[in-house]
Amino acid sequence: MVENFIPNFFEGRVIHGRKIGRTIGFPTANLHLNQELEKQFLKGVYGVEVYHKGSIYHGVMNIGVRPTFKDIKPSISVEVHILDFKQDIYGDCIGIEVVCFIREEVPFKSKDQLIQQLNKDIEQAWKMCQVRGKFIKKPVLKNNVTYI
């Protein structure tokens, strides 16, 4: 259970990141947030709804230091994998509504383990949004794993 106060809604500008997510099949929108807002979140994975130019999408957000991809100088990143979304939104401002906390951020021994967990995270986010009655369609399954 998350003890910290978690903002229900916030906005951030999409910035260029390291582009690691796209290399493993999970492109992300990296967000620039002020440090005070970042401090309010427990490091981990969240189910979210994303608001962009009048449309609502669903996604999975990670806030943390990406421990699987060891950086020389780890820094906090906020990145959202938006489901069923293939647009270039660099520089755009997007709104994020936090639906649920899924898990704390943990390092994985391999990219394959991370990918397996990301698929589980997406499934969990989908279930939580379905409980809220907001998810319209289930993520597509390919090769017996959830993939968007």
PDB file of C-alpha atoms in Angstrom:
ATOM      1  CA  MET A   1       0.000   0.000   0.000  1.00  0.00           C
ATOM      2  CA  VAL A   2       1.329   3.437  -0.891  1.00  0.00           C
ATOM      3  CA  GLU A   3       1.624   5.702   2.152  1.00  0.00           C
ATOM      4  CA  ASN A   4       2.762   8.832   0.271  1.00  0.00           C
ATOM      5  CA  PHE A   5       0.328  11.380  -1.081  1.00  0.00           C
ATOM      6  CA  ILE A   6       0.011  10.698  -4.796  1.00  0.00           C
ATOM      7  CA  PRO A   7      -1.156  13.523  -7.034  1.00  0.00           C
ATOM      8  CA  ASN A   8      -4.287  12.440  -8.879  1.00  0.00           C
ATOM      9  CA  PHE A   9      -3.601  14.600 -11.932  1.00  0.00           C
ATOM     10  CA  PHE A  10      -0.612  16.500 -13.287  1.00  0.00           C
ATOM     11  CA  GLU A  11       0.713  17.820 -16.584  1.00  0.00           C
ATOM     12  CA  GLY A  12       4.144  17.588 -18.132  1.00  0.00           C
ATOM     13  CA  ARG A  13       5.949  18.450 -21.338  1.00  0.00           C
ATOM     14  CA  VAL A  14       7.209  15.510 -23.444  1.00  0.00           C
ATOM     15  CA  ILE A  15      10.993  15.623 -23.779  1.00  0.00           C
ATOM     16  CA  HIS A  16      13.590  13.463 -25.508  1.00  0.00           C
ATOM     17  CA  GLY A  17      14.876  10.611 -23.376  1.00  0.00           C
ATOM     18  CA  ARG A  18      17.407   7.855 -23.950  1.00  0.00           C
ATOM     19  CA  LYS A  19      14.954   6.038 -26.273  1.00  0.00           C
ATOM     20  CA  ILE A  20      15.548   2.681 -24.577  1.00  0.00           C
ATOM     21  CA  GLY A  21      11.833   1.840 -24.365  1.00  0.00           C
ATOM     22  CA  ARG A  22      11.384   1.795 -28.124  1.00  0.00           C
ATOM     23  CA  THR A  23      14.259  -0.701 -28.493  1.00  0.00           C
ATOM     24  CA  ILE A  24      12.378  -3.246 -26.347  1.00  0.00           C
ATOM     25  CA  GLY A  25       8.914  -2.623 -27.816  1.00  0.00           C
ATOM     26  CA  PHE A  26       7.647  -0.117 -25.242  1.00  0.00           C
ATOM     27  CA  PRO A  27       8.186   3.439 -26.519  1.00  0.00           C
ATOM     28  CA  THR A  28       7.676   6.024 -23.803  1.00  0.00           C
ATOM     29  CA  ALA A  29       6.807   9.687 -23.516  1.00  0.00           C
ATOM     30  CA  ASN A  30       9.426  11.109 -21.152  1.00  0.00           C
ATOM     31  CA  LEU A  31       8.036  13.986 -19.116  1.00  0.00           C
ATOM     32  CA  HIS A  32       9.691  17.038 -17.682  1.00  0.00           C
ATOM     33  CA  LEU A  33       8.273  17.655 -14.195  1.00  0.00           C
ATOM     34  CA  ASN A  34       9.402  19.956 -11.446  1.00  0.00           C
ATOM     35  CA  GLN A  35      11.354  18.291  -8.652  1.00  0.00           C
ATOM     36  CA  GLU A  36       8.715  19.062  -6.018  1.00  0.00           C
ATOM     37  CA  LEU A  37       6.124  17.065  -7.956  1.00  0.00           C
ATOM     38  CA  GLU A  38       8.574  14.196  -8.544  1.00  0.00           C
ATOM     39  CA  LYS A  39       9.207  13.959  -4.789  1.00  0.00           C
ATOM     40  CA  GLN A  40       5.515  13.324  -4.114  1.00  0.00           C
ATOM     41  CA  PHE A  41       5.586   9.952  -5.880  1.00  0.00           C
ATOM     42  CA  LEU A  42       6.804   6.638  -4.566  1.00  0.00           C
ATOM     43  CA  LYS A  43       9.294   5.315  -7.128  1.00  0.00           C
ATOM     44  CA  GLY A  44       7.531   2.671  -9.154  1.00  0.00           C
ATOM     45  CA  VAL A  45       5.000   1.771 -11.812  1.00  0.00           C
ATOM     46  CA  TYR A  46       1.504   3.229 -12.097  1.00  0.00           C
ATOM     47  CA  GLY A  47      -1.555   2.653 -14.265  1.00  0.00           C
ATOM     48  CA  VAL A  48      -2.538   5.995 -15.810  1.00  0.00           C
ATOM     49  CA  GLU A  49      -4.861   7.746 -18.194  1.00  0.00           C
ATOM     50  CA  VAL A  50      -3.208  10.135 -20.626  1.00  0.00           C
ATOM     51  CA  TYR A  51      -4.892  13.269 -21.956  1.00  0.00           C
ATOM     52  CA  HIS A  52      -3.567  14.638 -25.240  1.00  0.00           C
ATOM     53  CA  LYS A  53      -5.277  17.114 -27.562  1.00  0.00           C
ATOM     54  CA  GLY A  54      -8.811  16.182 -26.539  1.00  0.00           C
ATOM     55  CA  SER A  55      -8.291  12.404 -26.533  1.00  0.00           C
ATOM     56  CA  ILE A  56      -7.860   9.990 -23.631  1.00  0.00           C
ATOM     57  CA  TYR A  57      -5.448   7.066 -23.789  1.00  0.00           C
ATOM     58  CA  HIS A  58      -4.415   4.506 -21.211  1.00  0.00           C
ATOM     59  CA  GLY A  59      -0.888   3.757 -20.185  1.00  0.00           C
ATOM     60  CA  VAL A  60       1.709   2.620 -17.726  1.00  0.00           C
ATOM     61  CA  MET A  61       3.994   5.170 -16.076  1.00  0.00           C
ATOM     62  CA  ASN A  62       7.347   4.584 -14.404  1.00  0.00           C
ATOM     63  CA  ILE A  63       8.869   7.080 -12.021  1.00  0.00           C
ATOM     64  CA  GLY A  64      12.374   6.230 -10.910  1.00  0.00           C
ATOM     65  CA  VAL A  65      15.984   5.692 -11.898  1.00  0.00           C
ATOM     66  CA  ARG A  66      15.574   2.764 -14.357  1.00  0.00           C
ATOM     67  CA  PRO A  67      17.779   0.392 -12.290  1.00  0.00           C
ATOM     68  CA  THR A  68      17.906  -2.278 -15.005  1.00  0.00           C
ATOM     69  CA  PHE A  69      19.755   0.177 -17.270  1.00  0.00           C
ATOM     70  CA  LYS A  70      22.519   1.288 -14.952  1.00  0.00           C
ATOM     71  CA  ASP A  71      23.500   4.906 -15.447  1.00  0.00           C
ATOM     72  CA  ILE A  72      26.773   6.405 -14.294  1.00  0.00           C
ATOM     73  CA  LYS A  73      24.761   9.231 -12.704  1.00  0.00           C
ATOM     74  CA  PRO A  74      21.246   7.893 -12.089  1.00  0.00           C
ATOM     75  CA  SER A  75      18.562  10.541 -12.219  1.00  0.00           C
ATOM     76  CA  ILE A  76      14.826  10.406 -11.704  1.00  0.00           C
ATOM     77  CA  SER A  77      12.846   9.937 -14.897  1.00  0.00           C
ATOM     78  CA  VAL A  78       9.113  10.040 -15.520  1.00  0.00           C
ATOM     79  CA  GLU A  79       8.124   7.994 -18.557  1.00  0.00           C
ATOM     80  CA  VAL A  80       4.756   6.837 -19.835  1.00  0.00           C
ATOM     81  CA  HIS A  81       4.109   3.991 -22.253  1.00  0.00           C
ATOM     82  CA  ILE A  82       0.855   5.054 -23.922  1.00  0.00           C
ATOM     83  CA  LEU A  83      -1.217   2.109 -25.131  1.00  0.00           C
ATOM     84  CA  ASP A  84      -2.395   2.021 -28.754  1.00  0.00           C
ATOM     85  CA  PHE A  85      -0.523   5.240 -29.545  1.00  0.00           C
ATOM     86  CA  LYS A  86       1.920   5.982 -32.357  1.00  0.00           C
ATOM     87  CA  GLN A  87       2.295   9.760 -32.591  1.00  0.00           C
ATOM     88  CA  ASP A  88       5.271  12.093 -32.364  1.00  0.00           C
ATOM     89  CA  ILE A  89       4.437  14.277 -29.376  1.00  0.00           C
ATOM     90  CA  TYR A  90       7.842  15.742 -28.484  1.00  0.00           C
ATOM     91  CA  GLY A  91       7.314  19.211 -27.045  1.00  0.00           C
ATOM     92  CA  ASP A  92       3.597  18.650 -26.402  1.00  0.00           C
ATOM     93  CA  CYS A  93       2.081  18.992 -22.958  1.00  0.00           C
ATOM     94  CA  ILE A  94       0.104  15.937 -21.812  1.00  0.00           C
ATOM     95  CA  GLY A  95      -2.102  15.380 -18.789  1.00  0.00           C
ATOM     96  CA  ILE A  96      -1.669  12.317 -16.596  1.00  0.00           C
ATOM     97  CA  GLU A  97      -4.360  10.941 -14.294  1.00  0.00           C
ATOM     98  CA  VAL A  98      -3.044   8.343 -11.880  1.00  0.00           C
ATOM     99  CA  VAL A  99      -5.396   5.344 -11.766  1.00  0.00           C
ATOM    100  CA  CYS A 100      -3.446   2.952  -9.536  1.00  0.00           C
ATOM    101  CA  PHE A 101      -0.073   2.064  -8.084  1.00  0.00           C
ATOM    102  CA  ILE A 102       1.106  -1.254  -9.547  1.00  0.00           C
ATOM    103  CA  ARG A 103       4.486  -1.965  -7.973  1.00  0.00           C
ATOM    104  CA  GLU A 104       7.715  -0.477  -6.695  1.00  0.00           C
ATOM    105  CA  GLU A 105      10.607  -0.014  -9.097  1.00  0.00           C
ATOM    106  CA  VAL A 106      13.034  -2.959  -9.028  1.00  0.00           C
ATOM    107  CA  PRO A 107      16.087  -3.936 -11.088  1.00  0.00           C
ATOM    108  CA  PHE A 108      15.814  -6.900 -13.470  1.00  0.00           C
ATOM    109  CA  LYS A 109      18.641  -9.245 -14.416  1.00  0.00           C
ATOM    110  CA  SER A 110      17.882  -9.004 -18.119  1.00  0.00           C
ATOM    111  CA  LYS A 111      15.879  -7.092 -20.703  1.00  0.00           C
ATOM    112  CA  ASP A 112      13.745 -10.212 -21.228  1.00  0.00           C
ATOM    113  CA  GLN A 113      12.740 -10.250 -17.544  1.00  0.00           C
ATOM    114  CA  LEU A 114      11.904  -6.554 -17.771  1.00  0.00           C
ATOM    115  CA  ILE A 115       9.773  -7.121 -20.883  1.00  0.00           C
ATOM    116  CA  GLN A 116       7.873  -9.949 -19.159  1.00  0.00           C
ATOM    117  CA  GLN A 117       7.180  -7.685 -16.178  1.00  0.00           C
ATOM    118  CA  LEU A 118       6.115  -4.767 -18.386  1.00  0.00           C
ATOM    119  CA  ASN A 119       3.548  -7.043 -20.015  1.00  0.00           C
ATOM    120  CA  LYS A 120       2.235  -7.956 -16.548  1.00  0.00           C
ATOM    121  CA  ASP A 121       2.152  -4.275 -15.591  1.00  0.00           C
ATOM    122  CA  ILE A 122       0.102  -3.444 -18.683  1.00  0.00           C
ATOM    123  CA  GLU A 123      -2.323  -6.259 -17.909  1.00  0.00           C
ATOM    124  CA  GLN A 124      -2.653  -5.030 -14.311  1.00  0.00           C
ATOM    125  CA  ALA A 125      -3.252  -1.436 -15.462  1.00  0.00           C
ATOM    126  CA  TRP A 126      -5.878  -2.675 -17.904  1.00  0.00           C
ATOM    127  CA  LYS A 127      -7.676  -4.581 -15.127  1.00  0.00           C
ATOM    128  CA  MET A 128      -7.668  -1.551 -12.831  1.00  0.00           C
ATOM    129  CA  CYS A 129      -9.024   0.711 -15.555  1.00  0.00           C
ATOM    130  CA  GLN A 130     -11.671  -1.901 -16.363  1.00  0.00           C
ATOM    131  CA  VAL A 131     -12.768  -1.859 -12.718  1.00  0.00           C
ATOM    132  CA  ARG A 132     -13.193   1.905 -13.052  1.00  0.00           C
ATOM    133  CA  GLY A 133     -15.217   1.288 -16.218  1.00  0.00           C
ATOM    134  CA  LYS A 134     -12.921   3.391 -18.366  1.00  0.00           C
ATOM    135  CA  PHE A 135     -11.060   0.876 -20.526  1.00  0.00           C
ATOM    136  CA  ILE A 136     -12.799   0.420 -23.844  1.00  0.00           C
ATOM    137  CA  LYS A 137     -10.755  -2.394 -25.347  1.00  0.00           C
ATOM    138  CA  LYS A 138      -8.259  -4.932 -24.116  1.00  0.00           C
ATOM    139  CA  PRO A 139      -4.626  -4.719 -25.246  1.00  0.00           C
ATOM    140  CA  VAL A 140      -3.764  -6.948 -28.212  1.00  0.00           C
ATOM    141  CA  LEU A 141      -2.144 -10.293 -27.391  1.00  0.00           C
ATOM    142  CA  LYS A 142       0.748 -11.484 -29.528  1.00  0.00           C
ATOM    143  CA  ASN A 143       2.731 -14.657 -28.913  1.00  0.00           C
ATOM    144  CA  ASN A 144       0.822 -15.192 -25.677  1.00  0.00           C
ATOM    145  CA  VAL A 145       2.018 -11.896 -24.193  1.00  0.00           C
ATOM    146  CA  THR A 146       0.331  -8.552 -24.013  1.00  0.00           C
ATOM    147  CA  TYR A 147       1.860  -6.178 -26.525  1.00  0.00           C
ATOM    148  CA  ILE A 148       0.741  -2.745 -27.546  1.00  0.00           C
TER     149      ILE A 148
END
